[in-house]
Tab-separated table of C-alpha atoms in Angstrom:
chain	number	residue	atom	x	y	z
A	250	MET	CA	19.419	15.946	23.420
A	251	ALA	CA	16.018	15.508	25.045
A	252	GLY	CA	14.724	11.992	25.356
A	253	LEU	CA	12.411	9.331	26.711
A	254	ILE	CA	12.897	6.563	29.238
A	255	ILE	CA	11.064	3.486	27.994
A	256	LYS	CA	9.169	1.085	30.243
A	257	PRO	CA	10.307	-2.539	30.539
A	258	ARG	CA	8.693	-5.022	28.116
A	259	SER	CA	7.868	-2.273	25.607
A	260	ARG	CA	7.754	-3.393	21.980
A	261	ILE	CA	10.881	-1.431	21.055
A	262	LEU	CA	12.876	-3.737	23.336
A	263	HIS	CA	11.767	-6.602	21.064
A	264	GLY	CA	12.825	-5.074	17.753
A	265	HIS	CA	9.903	-2.802	16.897
A	266	ASP	CA	10.679	0.871	16.132
A	267	TRP	CA	7.551	2.500	17.565
A	268	VAL	CA	6.986	3.839	21.069
A	269	TYR	CA	3.429	4.476	22.203
A	270	ALA	CA	2.662	7.116	24.825
A	271	SER	CA	1.652	4.357	27.257
A	272	GLU	CA	5.169	2.854	26.993
A	273	VAL	CA	7.003	5.968	28.207
A	274	LEU	CA	8.229	5.864	31.811
A	275	LYS	CA	9.278	9.523	31.772
A	276	ALA	CA	10.580	12.263	29.479
A	277	PHE	CA	13.633	14.423	30.069
A	278	GLY	CA	14.930	17.621	28.493
A	279	GLN	CA	11.481	18.925	27.469
A	280	PRO	CA	11.219	17.468	23.938
A	281	GLN	CA	9.144	19.444	21.452
A	282	ASP	CA	6.952	18.025	18.710
A	283	GLY	CA	9.070	17.296	15.647
A	284	ASP	CA	12.294	17.057	17.656
A	285	ILE	CA	14.862	14.276	17.534
A	286	VAL	CA	14.956	12.485	20.886
A	287	SER	CA	17.146	9.805	22.395
A	288	LEU	CA	15.485	6.633	23.649
A	289	LYS	CA	16.827	4.925	26.752
A	290	ASP	CA	15.883	1.974	28.887
A	291	GLY	CA	15.620	2.018	32.671
A	292	GLN	CA	19.363	1.292	32.960
A	293	ASP	CA	20.234	4.463	30.995
A	294	ARG	CA	21.310	2.409	27.969
A	295	LEU	CA	20.778	4.042	24.586
A	296	LEU	CA	18.112	2.399	22.435
A	297	GLY	CA	18.511	4.827	19.566
A	298	SER	CA	17.313	8.110	18.084
A	299	ALA	CA	13.680	8.785	17.234
A	300	ILE	CA	11.342	11.464	15.937
A	301	TYR	CA	8.932	12.803	18.565
A	302	ASN	CA	5.338	13.999	18.447
A	303	ALA	CA	3.200	14.137	21.587
A	304	LYS	CA	0.094	14.746	19.436
A	305	SER	CA	0.345	11.253	18.004
A	306	GLN	CA	-0.557	8.002	19.744
A	307	ILE	CA	2.813	6.789	18.455
A	308	ILE	CA	4.837	9.313	20.434
A	309	ALA	CA	8.250	8.297	19.044
A	310	ARG	CA	9.488	6.451	15.959
A	311	ARG	CA	13.067	5.182	16.004
A	312	PHE	CA	15.119	5.754	12.850
A	313	SER	CA	18.579	4.788	14.141
A	314	ARG	CA	20.053	2.674	16.921
A	315	GLN	CA	22.814	5.280	17.214
A	316	ARG	CA	22.779	8.929	18.267
A	317	GLN	CA	21.842	10.599	14.991
A	318	ASP	CA	20.453	13.905	13.703
A	319	LEU	CA	18.244	14.393	10.639
A	320	ASP	CA	20.600	16.532	8.573
A	321	LEU	CA	21.298	16.667	4.840
A	322	ASP	CA	24.085	14.089	5.054
A	323	PHE	CA	21.743	11.649	6.822
A	324	PHE	CA	19.015	12.000	4.186
A	325	GLN	CA	21.501	11.588	1.352
A	326	ARG	CA	22.871	8.391	2.913
A	327	ARG	CA	19.469	6.862	3.677
A	328	LEU	CA	18.053	7.720	0.277
A	329	LYS	CA	21.138	6.248	-1.417
A	330	GLN	CA	20.678	3.062	0.612
A	331	ALA	CA	17.040	2.851	-0.521
A	332	ILE	CA	18.020	3.338	-4.169
A	333	ASP	CA	20.811	0.749	-3.947
A	334	TYR	CA	18.481	-1.832	-2.364
A	335	ARG	CA	15.998	-1.553	-5.227
A	336	GLU	CA	18.762	-1.877	-7.780
A	337	ARG	CA	19.941	-5.082	-6.081
A	338	ARG	CA	16.392	-6.469	-6.140
A	339	LYS	CA	16.130	-5.748	-9.906
A	340	VAL	CA	13.248	-3.332	-9.374
A	341	ASP	CA	12.450	-1.013	-12.286
A	342	SER	CA	14.154	2.068	-10.853
A	343	ARG	CA	12.119	4.337	-13.142
A	344	LEU	CA	8.751	3.117	-11.847
A	345	CYS	CA	8.734	2.131	-8.210
A	346	ARG	CA	8.325	3.120	-4.586
A	347	LEU	CA	11.708	4.621	-3.878
A	348	VAL	CA	11.198	5.019	-0.122
A	349	TRP	CA	8.784	3.026	2.031
A	350	SER	CA	8.747	4.747	5.436
A	351	GLU	CA	10.082	2.628	8.325
A	352	SER	CA	11.141	-0.098	5.908
A	353	ASP	CA	13.843	2.270	4.626
A	354	GLY	CA	14.652	3.826	8.001
A	355	LEU	CA	12.715	7.030	7.213
A	356	PRO	CA	9.529	6.855	9.320
A	357	GLY	CA	6.597	8.602	7.717
A	358	LEU	CA	8.382	9.339	4.422
A	359	ILE	CA	7.069	7.858	1.164
A	360	ILE	CA	8.605	8.622	-2.229
A	361	ASP	CA	7.343	7.159	-5.500
A	362	ARG	CA	9.205	7.511	-8.772
A	363	TYR	CA	7.571	7.893	-12.183
A	364	GLY	CA	10.449	8.313	-14.619
A	365	ASP	CA	11.851	11.827	-14.186
A	366	HIS	CA	9.197	12.795	-11.636
A	367	LEU	CA	9.014	12.068	-7.911
A	368	VAL	CA	5.961	12.090	-5.633
A	369	LEU	CA	6.594	12.696	-1.946
A	370	GLN	CA	4.429	12.150	1.133
A	371	THR	CA	5.463	13.209	4.629
A	372	LEU	CA	3.132	11.474	7.069
A	373	THR	CA	4.980	12.392	10.270
A	374	LEU	CA	5.596	15.865	11.676
A	375	ALA	CA	9.392	15.554	11.792
A	376	MET	CA	9.601	14.556	8.132
A	377	ASP	CA	7.130	17.258	7.172
A	378	GLN	CA	9.279	19.888	8.895
A	379	ARG	CA	12.297	18.693	6.901
A	380	LYS	CA	10.779	18.622	3.400
A	381	ALA	CA	13.313	21.171	2.176
A	382	LEU	CA	16.234	18.955	3.259
A	383	ILE	CA	14.620	15.868	1.700
A	384	THR	CA	14.003	17.775	-1.533
A	385	GLU	CA	17.623	18.946	-1.624
A	386	ALA	CA	18.874	15.397	-1.051
A	387	LEU	CA	16.658	14.021	-3.825
A	388	GLN	CA	17.834	16.683	-6.255
A	389	SER	CA	21.481	15.907	-5.518
A	390	LEU	CA	20.969	12.160	-6.052
A	391	LEU	CA	18.465	11.941	-8.913
A	392	SER	CA	18.113	15.383	-10.562
A	393	PRO	CA	14.346	14.916	-11.114
A	394	LYS	CA	12.376	17.230	-13.380
A	395	SER	CA	9.796	17.678	-10.641
A	396	ILE	CA	9.072	16.733	-7.031
A	397	ILE	CA	5.336	16.661	-6.299
A	398	GLU	CA	3.910	16.797	-2.778
A	399	ARG	CA	0.835	14.574	-2.250
A	400	ASN	CA	0.133	15.234	1.388
A	401	ASP	CA	-3.603	14.662	1.140
A	402	ALA	CA	-3.633	11.361	3.072
A	403	PRO	CA	-6.053	11.519	6.052
A	404	ILE	CA	-3.491	9.677	8.219
A	405	ARG	CA	-1.624	13.016	8.514
A	406	LYS	CA	-4.357	14.221	10.863
A	407	ALA	CA	-3.084	11.784	13.510
A	408	GLU	CA	0.139	13.835	13.561
A	409	GLY	CA	-1.720	17.159	13.710
A	410	LEU	CA	-0.861	17.923	10.069
A	411	GLU	CA	-3.018	19.640	7.469
A	412	LEU	CA	-3.825	18.070	4.101
A	413	HIS	CA	-2.529	19.649	0.903
A	414	THR	CA	-0.840	19.007	-2.442
A	415	GLY	CA	1.640	21.035	-4.450
A	416	VAL	CA	4.980	21.247	-6.215
A	417	LEU	CA	8.160	21.235	-4.130
A	418	ALA	CA	10.593	21.550	-7.029
A	419	GLY	CA	10.626	21.750	-10.815
A	420	THR	CA	7.681	22.025	-13.184
A	421	PRO	CA	4.548	19.871	-12.728
A	422	PRO	CA	4.323	17.368	-15.587
A	423	GLY	CA	0.550	17.337	-16.035
A	424	SER	CA	-0.900	14.088	-17.360
A	425	PHE	CA	1.625	11.731	-18.930
A	426	GLU	CA	1.994	8.079	-19.842
A	427	ILE	CA	3.714	5.233	-18.021
A	428	GLN	CA	4.166	1.663	-19.215
A	429	VAL	CA	3.455	-1.360	-17.027
A	430	ASP	CA	4.450	-4.692	-18.578
A	431	GLY	CA	3.697	-3.405	-22.059
A	432	ILE	CA	0.435	-1.670	-21.138
A	433	ILE	CA	0.258	2.132	-21.317
A	434	PHE	CA	-1.528	4.085	-18.577
A	435	GLU	CA	-2.115	7.793	-18.215
A	436	VAL	CA	-1.269	9.208	-14.778
A	437	ASP	CA	-1.691	12.608	-13.145
A	438	LEU	CA	0.574	12.967	-10.126
A	439	LEU	CA	-1.265	15.984	-8.717
A	440	GLN	CA	-4.832	14.824	-9.293
A	441	GLY	CA	-4.768	11.032	-9.539
A	442	GLN	CA	-5.373	8.293	-6.979
A	443	LYS	CA	-2.801	7.989	-4.176
A	444	THR	CA	0.517	9.100	-5.709
A	445	GLY	CA	-0.642	8.348	-9.246
A	446	PHE	CA	-0.740	4.535	-9.493
A	447	TYR	CA	-0.905	1.429	-7.286
A	448	LEU	CA	2.764	0.502	-7.531
A	449	ASP	CA	2.573	-2.162	-4.811
A	450	GLN	CA	0.572	-4.444	-7.131
A	451	LEU	CA	2.900	-4.250	-10.150
A	452	PRO	CA	4.143	-7.888	-9.973
A	453	ASN	CA	0.632	-9.178	-9.261
A	454	TYR	CA	-1.025	-7.720	-12.372
A	455	THR	CA	1.095	-9.995	-14.541
A	456	ALA	CA	0.873	-12.970	-12.162
A	457	VAL	CA	-2.936	-13.001	-12.122
A	458	ALA	CA	-3.218	-12.283	-15.850
A	459	ALA	CA	-1.124	-15.391	-16.564
A	460	HIS	CA	-4.288	-17.391	-15.718
A	461	ALA	CA	-6.697	-15.315	-17.814
A	462	ALA	CA	-6.281	-16.742	-21.333
A	463	GLY	CA	-9.626	-17.926	-22.720
A	464	ARG	CA	-11.487	-17.014	-19.518
A	465	LYS	CA	-14.415	-14.717	-18.803
A	466	VAL	CA	-13.086	-12.248	-16.229
A	467	LEU	CA	-14.773	-9.957	-13.702
A	468	ASP	CA	-12.446	-7.359	-12.161
A	469	CYS	CA	-14.033	-5.738	-9.095
A	470	PHE	CA	-12.784	-2.473	-7.586
A	471	THR	CA	-10.814	-2.003	-10.796
A	472	ASN	CA	-9.603	1.587	-10.175
A	473	GLN	CA	-7.653	2.403	-13.376
A	474	GLY	CA	-8.181	-1.099	-14.764
A	475	ALA	CA	-4.704	-2.545	-14.331
A	476	PHE	CA	-5.855	-6.124	-13.629
A	477	ALA	CA	-8.562	-5.927	-16.291
A	478	LEU	CA	-6.213	-4.656	-18.987
A	479	ALA	CA	-3.533	-7.191	-18.082
A	480	CYS	CA	-6.098	-9.987	-18.412
A	481	ALA	CA	-7.341	-8.641	-21.751
A	482	LYS	CA	-3.763	-8.455	-23.025
A	483	ALA	CA	-3.180	-12.048	-21.847
A	484	GLY	CA	-6.018	-13.331	-24.022
A	485	ALA	CA	-9.139	-13.365	-21.831
A	486	SER	CA	-12.286	-14.116	-23.830
A	487	GLN	CA	-14.219	-11.321	-22.080
A	488	VAL	CA	-13.296	-8.788	-19.398
A	489	GLN	CA	-15.686	-6.727	-17.302
A	490	ALA	CA	-14.287	-4.052	-14.960
A	491	ILE	CA	-16.292	-2.528	-12.107
A	492	GLU	CA	-15.586	0.634	-10.119
A	493	ILE	CA	-17.938	2.925	-8.193
A	494	SER	CA	-16.280	6.090	-9.513
A	495	ASP	CA	-17.435	7.397	-12.891
A	496	GLU	CA	-14.054	9.117	-13.218
A	497	CYS	CA	-12.173	5.835	-12.796
A	498	VAL	CA	-14.470	4.080	-15.263
A	499	GLY	CA	-13.669	6.793	-17.780
A	500	LEU	CA	-9.952	6.208	-17.218
A	501	VAL	CA	-10.360	2.445	-17.713
A	502	ARG	CA	-12.122	3.011	-21.029
A	503	LYS	CA	-9.471	5.473	-22.181
A	504	ASN	CA	-6.685	3.096	-21.152
A	505	ALA	CA	-8.360	0.219	-22.980
A	506	GLU	CA	-8.702	2.316	-26.136
A	507	ARG	CA	-5.115	3.555	-25.794
A	508	ASN	CA	-3.863	-0.050	-25.742
A	509	ASN	CA	-6.333	-1.400	-28.310
A	510	LEU	CA	-7.746	-3.807	-25.723
A	511	LYS	CA	-11.386	-4.805	-25.201
A	512	VAL	CA	-12.633	-4.175	-21.656
A	513	GLU	CA	-16.234	-3.475	-20.656
A	514	ALA	CA	-16.085	-0.945	-17.795
A	515	TYR	CA	-19.084	-0.035	-15.630
A	516	ALA	CA	-19.737	2.281	-12.690
A	517	ALA	CA	-21.423	0.331	-9.896
A	518	ASN	CA	-21.294	-0.489	-6.196
A	519	VAL	CA	-19.559	-3.875	-6.131
A	520	PHE	CA	-21.629	-5.163	-3.192
A	521	ASP	CA	-24.891	-4.410	-5.011
A	522	LEU	CA	-23.592	-5.605	-8.378
A	523	LEU	CA	-22.502	-9.006	-7.086
A	524	LYS	CA	-26.000	-9.565	-5.677
A	525	ASP	CA	-27.560	-8.544	-8.996
A	526	LEU	CA	-25.248	-10.852	-10.962
A	527	GLU	CA	-26.145	-13.730	-8.650
A	528	ARG	CA	-29.868	-13.134	-9.285
A	529	GLN	CA	-29.135	-13.069	-13.020
A	530	GLN	CA	-27.249	-16.389	-12.649
A	531	ALA	CA	-24.185	-14.852	-14.296
A	532	ARG	CA	-21.036	-16.971	-14.331
A	533	TYR	CA	-17.330	-16.157	-14.622
A	534	ASP	CA	-14.107	-18.128	-14.958
A	535	LEU	CA	-11.905	-15.639	-13.079
A	536	ILE	CA	-13.008	-13.046	-10.531
A	537	ILE	CA	-10.603	-10.480	-9.097
A	538	LEU	CA	-11.326	-8.725	-5.800
A	539	ASP	CA	-8.950	-5.851	-5.013
A	540	PRO	CA	-10.931	-3.499	-2.761
A	541	PRO	CA	-9.598	-0.449	-0.945
A	542	SER	CA	-8.892	-0.993	2.738
A	543	PHE	CA	-12.127	-1.648	4.618
A	544	THR	CA	-10.597	-0.475	7.896
A	545	LYS	CA	-8.040	2.101	9.010
A	546	SER	CA	-8.161	1.024	12.669
A	547	LYS	CA	-8.427	-2.123	14.780
A	548	GLY	CA	-11.668	-0.804	16.234
A	549	LYS	CA	-13.401	-1.222	12.862
A	550	LEU	CA	-12.023	-4.716	12.230
A	551	GLY	CA	-15.358	-6.445	12.839
A	552	ASP	CA	-17.172	-4.324	10.262
A	553	ALA	CA	-14.342	-4.893	7.791
A	554	MET	CA	-14.536	-8.664	8.220
A	555	ARG	CA	-18.257	-8.627	7.481
A	556	GLY	CA	-17.548	-6.657	4.316
A	557	TYR	CA	-14.804	-9.030	3.187
A	558	LYS	CA	-16.981	-12.068	3.880
A	559	GLU	CA	-19.873	-10.594	1.910
A	560	ILE	CA	-17.909	-9.950	-1.284
A	561	HIS	CA	-16.203	-13.350	-1.147
A	562	LEU	CA	-19.473	-15.180	-0.564
A	563	ARG	CA	-21.073	-13.451	-3.548
A	564	ALA	CA	-18.045	-13.894	-5.794
A	565	LEU	CA	-17.725	-17.617	-5.053
A	566	LYS	CA	-21.336	-18.157	-6.099
A	567	LEU	CA	-20.580	-16.578	-9.492
A	568	LEU	CA	-17.675	-18.871	-10.393
A	569	ASN	CA	-17.936	-21.629	-12.966
A	570	THR	CA	-16.651	-25.125	-12.239
A	571	ASP	CA	-12.854	-24.913	-11.895
A	572	GLY	CA	-13.234	-21.120	-11.671
A	573	LEU	CA	-10.488	-18.961	-10.190
A	574	LEU	CA	-10.673	-16.287	-7.491
A	575	ALA	CA	-7.834	-13.771	-7.096
A	576	THR	CA	-8.367	-11.767	-3.928
A	577	PHE	CA	-6.414	-9.073	-2.084
A	578	CYS	CA	-6.475	-7.156	1.181
A	579	CYS	CA	-4.405	-3.993	1.699
A	580	SER	CA	-5.012	-3.291	5.409
A	581	HIS	CA	-2.164	-4.041	7.825
A	582	HIS	CA	-4.797	-4.487	10.562
A	583	VAL	CA	-6.019	-7.591	8.722
A	584	THR	CA	-3.356	-10.281	8.966
A	585	SER	CA	-2.986	-13.076	6.427
A	586	GLU	CA	-4.420	-15.507	8.972
A	587	ILE	CA	-7.510	-13.371	9.617
A	588	PHE	CA	-8.029	-12.735	5.907
A	589	LYS	CA	-7.814	-16.413	4.998
A	590	GLU	CA	-10.161	-17.290	7.853
A	591	VAL	CA	-12.880	-14.983	6.523
A	592	ILE	CA	-12.404	-16.387	3.001
A	593	ASN	CA	-12.819	-19.899	4.396
A	594	GLU	CA	-15.985	-18.845	6.232
A	595	ALA	CA	-17.378	-17.480	2.967
A	596	ALA	CA	-16.469	-20.723	1.165
A	597	VAL	CA	-18.272	-22.808	3.791
A	598	ASP	CA	-21.412	-20.670	3.508
A	599	ALA	CA	-21.217	-20.842	-0.307
A	600	LYS	CA	-20.766	-24.625	-0.111
A	601	LYS	CA	-17.543	-24.415	-2.097
A	602	THR	CA	-14.121	-26.025	-1.634
A	603	LEU	CA	-11.041	-23.965	-2.492
A	604	ARG	CA	-7.607	-25.042	-3.626
A	605	GLN	CA	-4.831	-22.531	-2.970
A	606	LEU	CA	-2.736	-22.001	-6.091
A	607	GLU	CA	-0.646	-18.881	-5.396
A	608	TYR	CA	0.110	-16.373	-2.641
A	609	TYR	CA	0.683	-12.685	-3.426
A	610	SER	CA	2.288	-9.843	-1.511
A	611	GLN	CA	3.507	-6.306	-2.111
A	612	GLY	CA	6.348	-5.807	-4.571
A	613	PRO	CA	10.000	-5.793	-3.446
A	614	ASP	CA	10.047	-1.989	-3.660
A	615	HIS	CA	7.764	-2.109	-0.578
A	616	PRO	CA	10.193	-4.048	1.672
A	617	ILE	CA	8.941	-5.826	4.781
A	618	ILE	CA	10.802	-5.588	8.092
A	619	THR	CA	10.281	-8.765	10.106
A	620	THR	CA	9.975	-6.980	13.462
A	621	LEU	CA	7.592	-4.325	12.091
A	622	PRO	CA	4.414	-6.164	11.053
A	623	GLU	CA	2.894	-2.848	9.938
A	624	THR	CA	5.295	-2.785	6.979
A	625	GLU	CA	3.540	-5.879	5.572
A	626	TYR	CA	0.066	-4.832	4.514
A	627	LEU	CA	-0.771	-6.306	1.092
A	628	LYS	CA	-1.684	-9.960	0.987
A	629	GLY	CA	-3.600	-12.028	-1.538
A	630	TRP	CA	-4.258	-15.462	-2.946
A	631	LEU	CA	-5.293	-17.208	-6.100
A	632	PHE	CA	-7.821	-19.968	-5.386
A	633	GLU	CA	-9.390	-22.571	-7.630
A	634	LEU	CA	-12.763	-24.155	-7.038
A	635	ALA	CA	-12.319	-27.864	-6.385
A	636	PRO	CA	-14.879	-29.727	-8.579
A	637	GLY	CA	-17.441	-32.246	-7.433
A	638	ARG	CA	-17.390	-31.430	-3.726
């Protein structure tokens, strides 16, 4: 087996599973992109087996501390482990992220389950080359009616992979309904956002909505309206949902009608809208900020922080006395500490004092590995305005 000798003090020697090109002392055996390679330290001690791609800045990703090949037996075992974990954590096995990349020992592989249908993403070359094996393993374990490929994520370009979608097995389901805490949504696994739905937020929709009864709610970056609909179902006095996409606004309205819930949905740029609402002296009791990631790289972190500060500053000025702010960030480049710091800066500029009521993270079907900070990406808080300050 070809392999890499890793430099001293590299992150993999401290529990991380990634090897950057700058951390390689030398290669042996002429590894090819997509190959399985062995990782060794300078004393010729085995550090594990990894997938290799010289086109990527992350040249190797460890998937085992043993010598291991990516064969059908391996995929069946790892997938079974992922399924068993979610069953132990009492995750709804019919609506969840079934595999979360490195967190489940399958770097670059994401599998979401929607009832009898699976959606697969292969974000690394090695996993992409082995889609047939992964499909066979999934069929043997779960017998799904369809396996959809949603490989349209731009991150694939970092691995030299093209973007495309399609059907790997079975018959595409078309649009169909799912139920989230009693609310019905229509999803389209081939055409919808991401893999069909934002599964990482499932526990948080209910948690935030628990504070919505009797309140006037503004849900920004609403997407398909999950927070807005949950708040309406929980008894909010008024719910407004904002999304820049006309298509998403149409989905929110259809979902509201489907569930017999009252939600006012509008297409608007949230940054511009918040300024307009401030000029109109509008006021809300609960504002939800759940924007898409403002940065895909550390190099754009400064611009992202300015964006996050802007929306928080504007939102805080729109809150009534004792108003609540539920806010989320889904970029792993923005740590909890950095995110809270920018919220605090916005509060100072808005002359507001915040009480922290709750902390939110990704659901248990998106497990976090303590030595891989990249596996923890979703963070959020519920704040309350402290009165009379």
